[in-house]
Amino acid sequence: MDEQALLGLNPNADACYRQRALAYFEQLKESQDAWEVCAEALAKGIYSDDHVKFFCFQVLEHQIKYRHGALSALQQQLIRETLMKWLQSQLMNIHPEKPFIRNKAAQVLALTFVRDYLTLWPKFFFDILSLIGLNPHGVDIYLRTLMAIDAEVVDRDIQHSPEETRRNTLIKDSMREQCIPSLVESWFQILQAYQQSHSELTCQCLEVVGAYVSWIDLNLIANDRFVNVLLSHMSMEDLREEACDCLYEIVNKGMDPVDKTKLVESLCQVLQSAGFFNVEQEEDVDFLAKFSRLVNGMGQSLVLSWTKLSKVGDVKVAAETLRALEAKVPLLLQLLVHEDDDISANIVGFCYDYLHVLKQLPLLTDQQKANIEAIMLAVIKKLTYDDEYNFENEGEDEAMFVEYRKQLKMLLDRLAQVSPELLLESVRRVFNNTMSWQTAPFMEVEVAIRLLYMLGEALPASHGAHFSGDNAKVNTLQDMMRTLITSGVSEYQHSSVSLEFFETVVRYDKFFIVEPQHIASVLMAFLDHRGLRHASPKVRSRVAYLFSRFVKTLKHMNAFIEDILSRIQDLLELAPPENGFPALLTSDDQLFMFETAGVLIVNAESPAERKQALMRSLLMPLTDAFRMLLAKLPEEADEERQTALADCLSHAVGFASDHQQYCGHFSMSGVIMQHWTNLLYGGHFEKSTRVIYFLMFFLHI
């Protein structure tokens, strides 16, 4: 091999050496037989450098992937012999190869298997098993190869051509007939041999079992000796999580509903007798997250069995399955309400499906109603923020909680379908208990308002008409909205409560059609320190948008228009960069405010002349500031300040563009064109390309 080129494989090598290595790789790939030096290097262990070994496997991988059909029979045989010689050499090594080399070797073995198993190498697994025995280095490569084969042949996430799909089906059929029992036996031997001494190998083997169980005969795995080994692993700290995953895959396998119910029930009995259902005594949250996923799989399997049995009319067995299903509800509730959100999130699927079952039943028992209420209380509890949530600098943990809340919302929506009366009553009780908010923690106040907000989607209403129709629902919602506004909770000093207050007010905007006497107090909340002048920029920004929506919906606010315009006048001012003071609202927020002001004026019950006067008074300060900034733009020498001025001008054009039709002869375009002419003939364009950009923006407008 080209030793100089091989020097370039080192990540720290000079660029010229790396370039030479790349060229050498291309040469070996395209050559008819030059790759054979790589095969020889691997078979004889000529090189000790890890990067060279990896390089040799890459060359072989390319030949198998893209040139296998063009190779002679002797060359194909050479690849098989090379891989077996390399594998044999691993058995004698004191230390195993680096993981990245073992993974690459496993990929090459898997590719060779896919190409040769059906025709040239039907004894692939027998050859490997007879060679490695229970040697730990050999077992490691064997297990990695099995996972690589799963990726090539079984993994549904990988797209295959029709021809590859047909080939993969033939491979699986052949494996079932010829070698699967032997593979399963090897897995059992590995689990027994290494469960105490090599936890990493045991976990690898459990992963293999979980991957293959979906398409092999379940009886080979779901039997006393295998299940007993898996259950013993559930009690071993290093193995318990992988054992949970393996059991989950076993439970998840498609099968006859009666057999599935028997399998789940037998597994549950063993787990319960072994104490695994005592969730409150378990301190290992990582294991509990896996266990919750396992319980979720068992529960969803029982739901699926019940559904199938109900469809075919097997009433007796369906009833037995439902009893088995409901016997898991206490465990479901323990996991759902657990303080760790990952544990809770992993059981949501079972909970959702169980509620769907209850929705289909003609009549609910007292116990089922109690289960619904318990789930409802658990959901309400888990919706609550914890003390560690960072509202000012939301990161990954906060994003995960937001996603988890979305899952809980799905449960709440399902609860509304099963028992809307119970949900409404539960929310009413929590809400009323919390509206004595002065001494309540922010998270309790926020979730109480949040629940009221969520009812808007959970309870059906045509076009948001929550305040007409069913009297019980209307009265309850109306009472809660009245309490929300009159309780003074909008004064609560926490951004999450402030945001939830305004979100809820806007969601139930039709309440103010029914009780318009509350409009004034809500408008003040929007306009003062609770809303648009809140200490938090996040709250101010969101309220600017929500205020725009609120005003658009409640168009008949003639009595408040001039007062509102007066109060928001300072929020509509341009914030030139030289004033040194940060603006309360961003330019995007200001756009919502100008839109709001325009809507108020246009919808006012006033003569056209009065509307034009109001619009002029709205835009006159904007135009004065615009003239001043436009005059400054060509005189400014600093590029950054030029950019800031041009941005400010662009925003001004955007603010004014939607309102000029109401302004009579008053127009900003004339101001722009006049100054543009001065710039053009005054020779100022060389000062900044930003001027040209701004003028192009204006013309586009």
mmCIF file of C-alpha atoms in Angstrom, residues 280-406:
data_model
loop_
_atom_site.group_PDB
_atom_site.id
_atom_site.type_symbol
_atom_site.label_atom_id
_atom_site.label_comp_id
_atom_site.label_asym_id
_atom_site.label_seq_id
_atom_site.Cartn_x
_atom_site.Cartn_y
_atom_site.Cartn_z
ATOM 1 C CA GLU A 280 -43.584 4.756 44.915
ATOM 2 C CA GLN A 281 -40.752 2.660 46.369
ATOM 3 C CA GLU A 282 -38.578 2.926 43.242
ATOM 4 C CA GLU A 283 -35.987 5.709 43.259
ATOM 5 C CA ASP A 284 -34.340 5.053 39.885
ATOM 6 C CA VAL A 285 -36.227 7.438 37.577
ATOM 7 C CA ASP A 286 -34.398 6.231 34.445
ATOM 8 C CA PHE A 287 -35.603 2.696 35.078
ATOM 9 C CA LEU A 288 -39.102 3.917 35.907
ATOM 10 C CA ALA A 289 -39.241 5.759 32.587
ATOM 11 C CA LYS A 290 -38.493 2.470 30.819
ATOM 12 C CA PHE A 291 -40.948 0.607 33.049
ATOM 13 C CA SER A 292 -43.631 3.196 32.297
ATOM 14 C CA ARG A 293 -43.057 2.609 28.596
ATOM 15 C CA LEU A 294 -43.433 -1.142 29.169
ATOM 16 C CA VAL A 295 -46.704 -0.664 31.066
ATOM 17 C CA ASN A 296 -47.867 1.639 28.301
ATOM 18 C CA GLY A 297 -47.156 -1.094 25.751
ATOM 19 C CA MET A 298 -49.007 -3.710 27.805
ATOM 20 C CA GLY A 299 -51.990 -1.403 28.280
ATOM 21 C CA GLN A 300 -52.215 -0.458 24.613
ATOM 22 C CA SER A 301 -51.925 -4.132 23.653
ATOM 23 C CA LEU A 302 -54.928 -4.937 25.870
ATOM 24 C CA VAL A 303 -56.883 -2.043 24.329
ATOM 25 C CA LEU A 304 -56.112 -3.372 20.856
ATOM 26 C CA SER A 305 -57.176 -6.888 21.887
ATOM 27 C CA TRP A 306 -60.447 -5.542 23.342
ATOM 28 C CA THR A 307 -61.135 -3.580 20.145
ATOM 29 C CA LYS A 308 -60.595 -6.609 17.919
ATOM 30 C CA LEU A 309 -62.679 -8.897 20.133
ATOM 31 C CA SER A 310 -65.508 -6.356 20.316
ATOM 32 C CA LYS A 311 -65.586 -6.014 16.529
ATOM 33 C CA VAL A 312 -65.978 -9.761 16.001
ATOM 34 C CA GLY A 313 -68.661 -9.919 18.694
ATOM 35 C CA ASP A 314 -66.793 -12.122 21.196
ATOM 36 C CA VAL A 315 -68.590 -10.506 24.140
ATOM 37 C CA LYS A 316 -67.355 -12.835 26.887
ATOM 38 C CA VAL A 317 -63.638 -12.672 26.057
ATOM 39 C CA ALA A 318 -63.902 -8.934 25.332
ATOM 40 C CA ALA A 319 -65.358 -8.417 28.828
ATOM 41 C CA GLU A 320 -62.494 -10.433 30.344
ATOM 42 C CA THR A 321 -59.994 -8.331 28.427
ATOM 43 C CA LEU A 322 -61.673 -5.133 29.627
ATOM 44 C CA ARG A 323 -61.408 -6.346 33.233
ATOM 45 C CA ALA A 324 -57.724 -7.091 32.679
ATOM 46 C CA LEU A 325 -57.313 -3.645 31.175
ATOM 47 C CA GLU A 326 -58.993 -1.843 34.046
ATOM 48 C CA ALA A 327 -56.955 -3.759 36.582
ATOM 49 C CA LYS A 328 -53.942 -1.800 35.242
ATOM 50 C CA VAL A 329 -55.550 1.620 35.812
ATOM 51 C CA PRO A 330 -54.220 2.057 39.390
ATOM 52 C CA LEU A 331 -50.700 1.470 38.059
ATOM 53 C CA LEU A 332 -51.408 3.828 35.163
ATOM 54 C CA LEU A 333 -52.434 6.555 37.613
ATOM 55 C CA GLN A 334 -49.307 6.111 39.728
ATOM 56 C CA LEU A 335 -47.137 6.559 36.667
ATOM 57 C CA LEU A 336 -49.200 9.388 35.166
ATOM 58 C CA VAL A 337 -48.997 11.498 38.290
ATOM 59 C CA HIS A 338 -45.308 10.783 38.945
ATOM 60 C CA GLU A 339 -43.264 13.938 39.558
ATOM 61 C CA ASP A 340 -40.856 13.033 36.741
ATOM 62 C CA ASP A 341 -42.406 14.177 33.462
ATOM 63 C CA ASP A 342 -40.611 11.543 31.338
ATOM 64 C CA ILE A 343 -42.204 8.778 33.402
ATOM 65 C CA SER A 344 -45.596 10.438 33.103
ATOM 66 C CA ALA A 345 -45.254 11.138 29.366
ATOM 67 C CA ASN A 346 -44.478 7.485 28.624
ATOM 68 C CA ILE A 347 -47.875 6.339 29.921
ATOM 69 C CA VAL A 348 -50.003 8.980 28.155
ATOM 70 C CA GLY A 349 -50.688 6.703 25.148
ATOM 71 C CA PHE A 350 -52.266 3.998 27.337
ATOM 72 C CA CYS A 351 -54.288 6.606 29.197
ATOM 73 C CA TYR A 352 -55.574 8.124 25.954
ATOM 74 C CA ASP A 353 -56.555 4.730 24.553
ATOM 75 C CA TYR A 354 -58.282 3.733 27.795
ATOM 76 C CA LEU A 355 -60.414 6.878 27.656
ATOM 77 C CA HIS A 356 -61.270 6.016 24.067
ATOM 78 C CA VAL A 357 -62.521 2.622 25.264
ATOM 79 C CA LEU A 358 -64.708 4.281 27.894
ATOM 80 C CA LYS A 359 -66.116 6.633 25.262
ATOM 81 C CA GLN A 360 -67.412 3.606 23.332
ATOM 82 C CA LEU A 361 -69.181 1.996 26.293
ATOM 83 C CA PRO A 362 -72.954 2.543 26.481
ATOM 84 C CA LEU A 363 -72.969 2.982 30.259
ATOM 85 C CA LEU A 364 -70.150 3.732 32.700
ATOM 86 C CA THR A 365 -69.844 2.020 36.072
ATOM 87 C CA ASP A 366 -69.127 3.972 39.258
ATOM 88 C CA GLN A 367 -65.541 2.699 39.181
ATOM 89 C CA GLN A 368 -65.072 3.859 35.612
ATOM 90 C CA LYS A 369 -66.394 7.301 36.540
ATOM 91 C CA ALA A 370 -63.971 7.347 39.458
ATOM 92 C CA ASN A 371 -61.160 6.432 37.075
ATOM 93 C CA ILE A 372 -62.101 9.303 34.782
ATOM 94 C CA GLU A 373 -62.053 11.752 37.686
ATOM 95 C CA ALA A 374 -58.709 10.407 38.919
ATOM 96 C CA ILE A 375 -57.187 10.824 35.450
ATOM 97 C CA MET A 376 -58.616 14.336 35.288
ATOM 98 C CA LEU A 377 -57.040 15.315 38.610
ATOM 99 C CA ALA A 378 -53.731 13.795 37.531
ATOM 100 C CA VAL A 379 -53.755 15.781 34.291
ATOM 101 C CA ILE A 380 -54.548 19.009 36.147
ATOM 102 C CA LYS A 381 -51.697 18.375 38.576
ATOM 103 C CA LYS A 382 -49.194 17.562 35.830
ATOM 104 C CA LEU A 383 -50.113 20.655 33.803
ATOM 105 C CA THR A 384 -48.640 22.776 36.591
ATOM 106 C CA TYR A 385 -45.248 24.461 36.121
ATOM 107 C CA ASP A 386 -42.513 23.610 38.607
ATOM 108 C CA ASP A 387 -40.268 26.078 40.427
ATOM 109 C CA GLU A 388 -37.325 25.437 38.106
ATOM 110 C CA TYR A 389 -39.016 26.564 34.890
ATOM 111 C CA ASN A 390 -37.053 29.493 33.455
ATOM 112 C CA PHE A 391 -39.549 31.875 31.850
ATOM 113 C CA GLU A 392 -36.984 34.504 30.867
ATOM 114 C CA ASN A 393 -34.489 32.155 29.214
ATOM 115 C CA GLU A 394 -36.352 29.087 27.990
ATOM 116 C CA GLY A 395 -34.027 26.226 27.039
ATOM 117 C CA GLU A 396 -34.272 22.544 26.200
ATOM 118 C CA ASP A 397 -35.936 21.518 29.476
ATOM 119 C CA GLU A 398 -38.582 24.188 29.073
ATOM 120 C CA ALA A 399 -39.209 23.153 25.448
ATOM 121 C CA MET A 400 -39.686 19.538 26.582
ATOM 122 C CA PHE A 401 -42.250 20.619 29.175
ATOM 123 C CA VAL A 402 -44.147 22.612 26.533
ATOM 124 C CA GLU A 403 -44.303 19.467 24.376
ATOM 125 C CA TYR A 404 -45.392 17.406 27.384
ATOM 126 C CA ARG A 405 -48.170 19.917 28.057
ATOM 127 C CA LYS A 406 -49.407 19.333 24.514
#
